């Protein structure tokens, strides 16, 4: 049975003191047992302290990115082994901002997935269409290609380490949100695409999150759809009250 998950991507926000304050607020406000796995992704410089701070809680720490290679002359980059060494076992890969601003291709993302799998990390694999793709009725093709080129090389047994996060690019940080019906339509398509390649068990068990301007006032309706298993939350994850409300919506 697939998991319900709510993950918060903090992006480039919160210094050390602000991170500790937000974590304390989350510990205080988040339910002990919501029925969902709760994940937060602070910045690299605050990951180790976050792991220590959350050690005896029900909140898991994820990295926002990592390099695909084991080590080497890659100034400013972080490897899977480095993340594992501080207790981080989850990593976000393929976020639209990484694709757009840092030119991460599907080939690179496939390599990052491989690095995560090699080190027994769980990859939160992000994908989704831009506004022009939807306007041109190409959104299903774009999503299918991103799944195929970034993930469909992995083995059946690897899927236990994959969480999918569908994020329509036109709805990230814009205030625009896919309607619950649009989200369900795409999530159902994603599940069926996986079913065709990997069969019923994997398709039915994989968690598919929705990301894109999820807020306390729309989360419950989005999460109620049968193929939406939770959310990858951006801006609302930076406010403990909002994030707790979204978790409670699951």
mmCIF file of C-alpha atoms in Angstrom:
data_model
loop_
_atom_site.group_PDB
_atom_site.id
_atom_site.type_symbol
_atom_site.label_atom_id
_atom_site.label_comp_id
_atom_site.label_asym_id
_atom_site.label_seq_id
_atom_site.Cartn_x
_atom_site.Cartn_y
_atom_site.Cartn_z
ATOM 1 C CA UNK A 1 0.000 0.000 0.000
ATOM 2 C CA UNK A 2 1.440 3.362 -0.996
ATOM 3 C CA UNK A 3 2.409 5.984 1.568
ATOM 4 C CA UNK A 4 0.833 9.358 2.183
ATOM 5 C CA UNK A 5 3.596 11.971 2.267
ATOM 6 C CA UNK A 6 3.812 15.715 2.806
ATOM 7 C CA UNK A 7 7.241 17.180 2.049
ATOM 8 C CA UNK A 8 8.370 20.764 2.501
ATOM 9 C CA UNK A 9 10.994 22.189 0.136
ATOM 10 C CA UNK A 10 12.494 25.224 1.852
ATOM 11 C CA UNK A 11 14.551 26.255 -1.199
ATOM 12 C CA UNK A 12 17.056 29.077 -0.479
ATOM 13 C CA UNK A 13 15.395 30.280 2.711
ATOM 14 C CA UNK A 14 16.206 30.301 6.432
ATOM 15 C CA UNK A 15 19.600 30.849 8.036
ATOM 16 C CA UNK A 16 20.782 28.702 10.947
ATOM 17 C CA UNK A 17 18.803 30.506 13.638
ATOM 18 C CA UNK A 18 15.675 30.732 11.489
ATOM 19 C CA UNK A 19 15.941 27.035 10.647
ATOM 20 C CA UNK A 20 16.059 26.084 14.326
ATOM 21 C CA UNK A 21 13.085 28.344 15.064
ATOM 22 C CA UNK A 22 10.993 26.830 12.269
ATOM 23 C CA UNK A 23 11.899 23.281 13.267
ATOM 24 C CA UNK A 24 10.852 24.005 16.848
ATOM 25 C CA UNK A 25 7.544 25.404 15.617
ATOM 26 C CA UNK A 26 6.970 22.347 13.444
ATOM 27 C CA UNK A 27 7.719 19.986 16.325
ATOM 28 C CA UNK A 28 5.187 21.885 18.406
ATOM 29 C CA UNK A 29 2.453 22.148 15.766
ATOM 30 C CA UNK A 30 2.662 18.982 13.700
ATOM 31 C CA UNK A 31 0.514 16.045 14.804
ATOM 32 C CA UNK A 32 2.358 13.094 16.322
ATOM 33 C CA UNK A 33 0.481 10.696 14.048
ATOM 34 C CA UNK A 34 -1.127 12.295 11.009
ATOM 35 C CA UNK A 35 -1.127 9.118 8.947
ATOM 36 C CA UNK A 36 1.397 10.755 6.625
ATOM 37 C CA UNK A 37 5.168 10.720 6.432
ATOM 38 C CA UNK A 38 6.466 14.255 7.001
ATOM 39 C CA UNK A 39 9.642 15.434 5.245
ATOM 40 C CA UNK A 40 11.439 18.778 5.332
ATOM 41 C CA UNK A 41 14.278 19.907 3.049
ATOM 42 C CA UNK A 42 16.322 22.774 4.522
ATOM 43 C CA UNK A 43 19.378 24.250 2.828
ATOM 44 C CA UNK A 44 22.639 22.299 2.657
ATOM 45 C CA UNK A 45 24.335 24.290 5.432
ATOM 46 C CA UNK A 46 21.541 23.444 7.867
ATOM 47 C CA UNK A 47 21.025 19.764 7.033
ATOM 48 C CA UNK A 48 23.269 18.293 9.739
ATOM 49 C CA UNK A 49 21.768 20.440 12.484
ATOM 50 C CA UNK A 50 18.266 19.616 11.238
ATOM 51 C CA UNK A 51 18.988 15.881 11.397
ATOM 52 C CA UNK A 52 20.199 16.261 14.987
ATOM 53 C CA UNK A 53 17.283 18.498 15.941
ATOM 54 C CA UNK A 54 14.676 16.102 14.575
ATOM 55 C CA UNK A 55 16.289 12.860 15.768
ATOM 56 C CA UNK A 56 13.501 11.887 18.160
ATOM 57 C CA UNK A 57 10.584 13.236 16.119
ATOM 58 C CA UNK A 58 8.425 11.909 13.293
ATOM 59 C CA UNK A 59 9.913 14.398 10.803
ATOM 60 C CA UNK A 60 12.424 13.211 8.178
ATOM 61 C CA UNK A 61 15.126 15.397 6.585
ATOM 62 C CA UNK A 62 15.773 15.527 2.830
ATOM 63 C CA UNK A 63 18.380 17.326 0.743
ATOM 64 C CA UNK A 64 17.231 19.624 -2.039
ATOM 65 C CA UNK A 65 19.779 18.297 -4.536
ATOM 66 C CA UNK A 66 23.015 16.334 -4.883
ATOM 67 C CA UNK A 67 25.679 15.700 -7.500
ATOM 68 C CA UNK A 68 25.556 12.575 -9.630
ATOM 69 C CA UNK A 69 29.230 11.673 -9.135
ATOM 70 C CA UNK A 70 30.860 10.072 -6.107
ATOM 71 C CA UNK A 71 33.543 12.754 -5.641
ATOM 72 C CA UNK A 72 35.953 14.876 -7.648
ATOM 73 C CA UNK A 73 36.706 18.401 -8.802
ATOM 74 C CA UNK A 74 33.128 19.691 -8.654
ATOM 75 C CA UNK A 75 33.456 22.879 -6.635
ATOM 76 C CA UNK A 76 30.422 23.625 -4.532
ATOM 77 C CA UNK A 77 28.735 20.258 -5.057
ATOM 78 C CA UNK A 78 27.573 17.627 -2.560
ATOM 79 C CA UNK A 79 27.667 13.849 -3.037
ATOM 80 C CA UNK A 80 25.336 11.110 -1.905
ATOM 81 C CA UNK A 81 27.991 9.731 0.440
ATOM 82 C CA UNK A 82 28.345 13.139 2.114
ATOM 83 C CA UNK A 83 24.598 13.309 2.689
ATOM 84 C CA UNK A 84 24.463 9.766 4.032
ATOM 85 C CA UNK A 85 27.343 10.521 6.408
ATOM 86 C CA UNK A 86 25.224 13.144 8.232
ATOM 87 C CA UNK A 87 22.097 11.004 8.319
ATOM 88 C CA UNK A 88 20.251 12.304 5.247
ATOM 89 C CA UNK A 89 18.574 9.480 3.336
ATOM 90 C CA UNK A 90 16.172 11.415 1.088
ATOM 91 C CA UNK A 91 16.991 13.760 -1.798
ATOM 92 C CA UNK A 92 14.901 15.879 -4.156
ATOM 93 C CA UNK A 93 15.921 15.452 -7.791
ATOM 94 C CA UNK A 94 14.713 17.139 -10.945
ATOM 95 C CA UNK A 95 12.929 20.120 -9.440
ATOM 96 C CA UNK A 96 11.841 22.491 -12.190
ATOM 97 C CA UNK A 97 14.112 25.217 -10.811
ATOM 98 C CA UNK A 98 17.098 22.889 -11.116
ATOM 99 C CA UNK A 99 16.025 21.991 -14.640
ATOM 100 C CA UNK A 100 15.513 25.630 -15.658
ATOM 101 C CA UNK A 101 18.240 27.577 -13.823
ATOM 102 C CA UNK A 102 20.965 24.931 -13.686
ATOM 103 C CA UNK A 103 20.197 23.185 -16.971
ATOM 104 C CA UNK A 104 19.752 19.719 -15.501
ATOM 105 C CA UNK A 105 18.748 17.379 -18.294
ATOM 106 C CA UNK A 106 16.919 14.072 -18.087
ATOM 107 C CA UNK A 107 20.271 12.335 -18.665
ATOM 108 C CA UNK A 108 21.791 14.093 -15.651
ATOM 109 C CA UNK A 109 18.710 13.350 -13.559
ATOM 110 C CA UNK A 110 18.859 9.671 -14.467
ATOM 111 C CA UNK A 111 22.456 9.673 -13.195
ATOM 112 C CA UNK A 112 21.368 11.373 -9.965
ATOM 113 C CA UNK A 113 18.678 8.753 -9.468
ATOM 114 C CA UNK A 114 21.341 6.073 -9.966
ATOM 115 C CA UNK A 115 23.556 7.720 -7.343
ATOM 116 C CA UNK A 116 20.678 7.816 -4.866
ATOM 117 C CA UNK A 117 19.825 4.165 -5.478
ATOM 118 C CA UNK A 118 23.472 3.106 -5.150
ATOM 119 C CA UNK A 119 23.610 4.672 -1.700
ATOM 120 C CA UNK A 120 20.195 3.369 -0.603
ATOM 121 C CA UNK A 121 18.709 6.852 -0.627
ATOM 122 C CA UNK A 122 15.136 7.662 -1.559
ATOM 123 C CA UNK A 123 14.811 10.019 -4.528
ATOM 124 C CA UNK A 124 11.881 12.432 -4.672
ATOM 125 C CA UNK A 125 11.773 12.727 -8.466
ATOM 126 C CA UNK A 126 10.153 15.941 -9.725
ATOM 127 C CA UNK A 127 8.737 16.538 -13.186
ATOM 128 C CA UNK A 128 6.007 18.519 -14.905
ATOM 129 C CA UNK A 129 5.063 20.570 -17.916
ATOM 130 C CA UNK A 130 5.422 24.278 -18.622
ATOM 131 C CA UNK A 131 2.462 26.486 -19.466
ATOM 132 C CA UNK A 132 3.205 26.399 -23.202
ATOM 133 C CA UNK A 133 3.114 22.588 -23.115
ATOM 134 C CA UNK A 134 -0.343 22.568 -21.593
ATOM 135 C CA UNK A 135 -1.590 25.286 -23.935
ATOM 136 C CA UNK A 136 -0.356 23.206 -26.886
ATOM 137 C CA UNK A 137 -1.920 20.059 -25.457
ATOM 138 C CA UNK A 138 1.518 18.483 -25.072
ATOM 139 C CA UNK A 139 1.480 18.124 -21.274
ATOM 140 C CA UNK A 140 0.937 14.360 -21.298
ATOM 141 C CA UNK A 141 3.746 13.850 -23.808
ATOM 142 C CA UNK A 142 6.156 16.013 -21.805
ATOM 143 C CA UNK A 143 5.438 14.180 -18.571
ATOM 144 C CA UNK A 144 5.712 10.768 -20.214
ATOM 145 C CA UNK A 145 9.077 11.704 -21.727
ATOM 146 C CA UNK A 146 10.412 12.989 -18.410
ATOM 147 C CA UNK A 147 9.402 9.772 -16.675
ATOM 148 C CA UNK A 148 10.813 7.579 -19.431
ATOM 149 C CA UNK A 149 14.134 9.374 -19.787
ATOM 150 C CA UNK A 150 14.723 10.011 -16.100
ATOM 151 C CA UNK A 151 13.389 6.846 -14.464
ATOM 152 C CA UNK A 152 12.475 4.021 -16.800
ATOM 153 C CA UNK A 153 15.965 2.559 -16.798
ATOM 154 C CA UNK A 154 15.665 1.429 -13.159
ATOM 155 C CA UNK A 155 14.793 -2.102 -12.079
ATOM 156 C CA UNK A 156 11.498 -3.145 -10.537
ATOM 157 C CA UNK A 157 13.008 -3.526 -7.090
ATOM 158 C CA UNK A 158 14.356 0.046 -7.201
ATOM 159 C CA UNK A 159 10.891 1.594 -7.056
ATOM 160 C CA UNK A 160 10.725 1.218 -3.279
ATOM 161 C CA UNK A 161 13.266 4.071 -3.228
ATOM 162 C CA UNK A 162 11.312 6.387 -5.545
ATOM 163 C CA UNK A 163 8.736 9.036 -4.672
ATOM 164 C CA UNK A 164 7.218 10.909 -7.605
ATOM 165 C CA UNK A 165 6.356 14.602 -7.437
ATOM 166 C CA UNK A 166 4.283 16.025 -10.274
ATOM 167 C CA UNK A 167 4.735 19.789 -10.383
ATOM 168 C CA UNK A 168 3.210 21.745 -13.253
ATOM 169 C CA UNK A 169 5.804 24.470 -13.747
ATOM 170 C CA UNK A 170 3.134 27.091 -14.409
ATOM 171 C CA UNK A 171 1.776 26.537 -10.888
ATOM 172 C CA UNK A 172 5.037 26.797 -8.902
ATOM 173 C CA UNK A 173 5.320 30.032 -6.953
ATOM 174 C CA UNK A 174 2.792 31.737 -9.188
ATOM 175 C CA UNK A 175 -0.275 31.462 -7.002
ATOM 176 C CA UNK A 176 -1.861 29.434 -9.786
ATOM 177 C CA UNK A 177 -2.833 25.874 -8.920
ATOM 178 C CA UNK A 178 -3.988 23.017 -11.069
ATOM 179 C CA UNK A 179 -7.586 22.249 -10.248
ATOM 180 C CA UNK A 180 -8.098 19.079 -8.217
ATOM 181 C CA UNK A 181 -9.533 17.549 -11.390
ATOM 182 C CA UNK A 182 -6.452 18.508 -13.432
ATOM 183 C CA UNK A 183 -4.180 17.102 -10.741
ATOM 184 C CA UNK A 184 -6.123 13.842 -10.615
ATOM 185 C CA UNK A 185 -6.165 13.552 -14.402
ATOM 186 C CA UNK A 186 -2.376 13.854 -14.582
ATOM 187 C CA UNK A 187 -1.703 11.645 -11.569
ATOM 188 C CA UNK A 188 -3.896 8.934 -13.064
ATOM 189 C CA UNK A 189 -2.001 9.264 -16.355
ATOM 190 C CA UNK A 190 1.326 8.976 -14.502
ATOM 191 C CA UNK A 191 0.195 5.851 -12.691
ATOM 192 C CA UNK A 192 -1.037 4.274 -15.920
ATOM 193 C CA UNK A 193 2.221 5.150 -17.686
ATOM 194 C CA UNK A 194 4.137 3.338 -14.947
ATOM 195 C CA UNK A 195 1.683 0.451 -15.110
ATOM 196 C CA UNK A 196 2.399 -0.071 -18.814
ATOM 197 C CA UNK A 197 6.144 -0.257 -18.171
ATOM 198 C CA UNK A 198 6.385 -1.912 -14.751
ATOM 199 C CA UNK A 199 3.048 -3.576 -14.036
ATOM 200 C CA UNK A 200 0.246 -3.264 -11.517
ATOM 201 C CA UNK A 201 2.120 -3.734 -8.257
ATOM 202 C CA UNK A 202 4.607 -0.927 -8.796
ATOM 203 C CA UNK A 203 2.011 1.422 -10.304
ATOM 204 C CA UNK A 204 -0.359 0.877 -7.402
ATOM 205 C CA UNK A 205 2.341 1.184 -4.732
ATOM 206 C CA UNK A 206 4.293 4.244 -5.895
ATOM 207 C CA UNK A 207 3.538 7.493 -4.084
ATOM 208 C CA UNK A 208 2.744 10.426 -6.370
ATOM 209 C CA UNK A 209 2.823 13.883 -4.785
ATOM 210 C CA UNK A 210 1.347 17.062 -6.212
ATOM 211 C CA UNK A 211 3.341 20.289 -6.022
ATOM 212 C CA UNK A 212 2.381 23.763 -7.145
ATOM 213 C CA UNK A 213 0.995 26.472 -4.836
ATOM 214 C CA UNK A 214 -0.588 24.043 -2.379
ATOM 215 C CA UNK A 215 -2.039 25.983 0.549
ATOM 216 C CA UNK A 216 -4.145 25.168 3.608
ATOM 217 C CA UNK A 217 -7.318 26.251 1.814
ATOM 218 C CA UNK A 218 -6.888 23.965 -1.216
ATOM 219 C CA UNK A 219 -4.892 21.032 0.161
ATOM 220 C CA UNK A 220 -7.791 18.945 1.415
ATOM 221 C CA UNK A 221 -9.606 18.938 -1.927
ATOM 222 C CA UNK A 222 -6.424 18.164 -3.879
ATOM 223 C CA UNK A 223 -5.382 15.396 -1.481
ATOM 224 C CA UNK A 224 -8.837 13.836 -1.619
ATOM 225 C CA UNK A 225 -8.309 12.699 -5.208
ATOM 226 C CA UNK A 226 -7.642 8.965 -5.480
ATOM 227 C CA UNK A 227 -4.264 9.179 -7.248
ATOM 228 C CA UNK A 228 -2.891 12.134 -5.266
ATOM 229 C CA UNK A 229 -0.897 10.800 -2.323
ATOM 230 C CA UNK A 230 0.209 14.068 -0.752
ATOM 231 C CA UNK A 231 2.214 17.116 -1.673
ATOM 232 C CA UNK A 232 5.623 18.662 -2.210
ATOM 233 C CA UNK A 233 5.095 22.062 -0.625
ATOM 234 C CA UNK A 234 7.085 25.216 -1.367
ATOM 235 C CA UNK A 235 6.150 28.592 0.096
ATOM 236 C CA UNK A 236 3.627 27.257 2.591
ATOM 237 C CA UNK A 237 6.304 24.974 4.070
ATOM 238 C CA UNK A 238 8.078 28.052 5.447
ATOM 239 C CA UNK A 239 5.213 28.821 7.834
ATOM 240 C CA UNK A 240 4.686 26.224 10.544
ATOM 241 C CA UNK A 241 0.984 26.961 10.912
ATOM 242 C CA UNK A 242 0.340 26.599 7.171
ATOM 243 C CA UNK A 243 2.464 23.474 6.824
ATOM 244 C CA UNK A 244 0.763 21.849 9.817
ATOM 245 C CA UNK A 245 -2.640 22.660 8.323
ATOM 246 C CA UNK A 246 -1.611 21.032 5.045
ATOM 247 C CA UNK A 247 -0.362 17.927 6.868
ATOM 248 C CA UNK A 248 -3.661 17.725 8.721
ATOM 249 C CA UNK A 249 -5.475 17.884 5.368
ATOM 250 C CA UNK A 250 -4.089 14.505 4.390
#
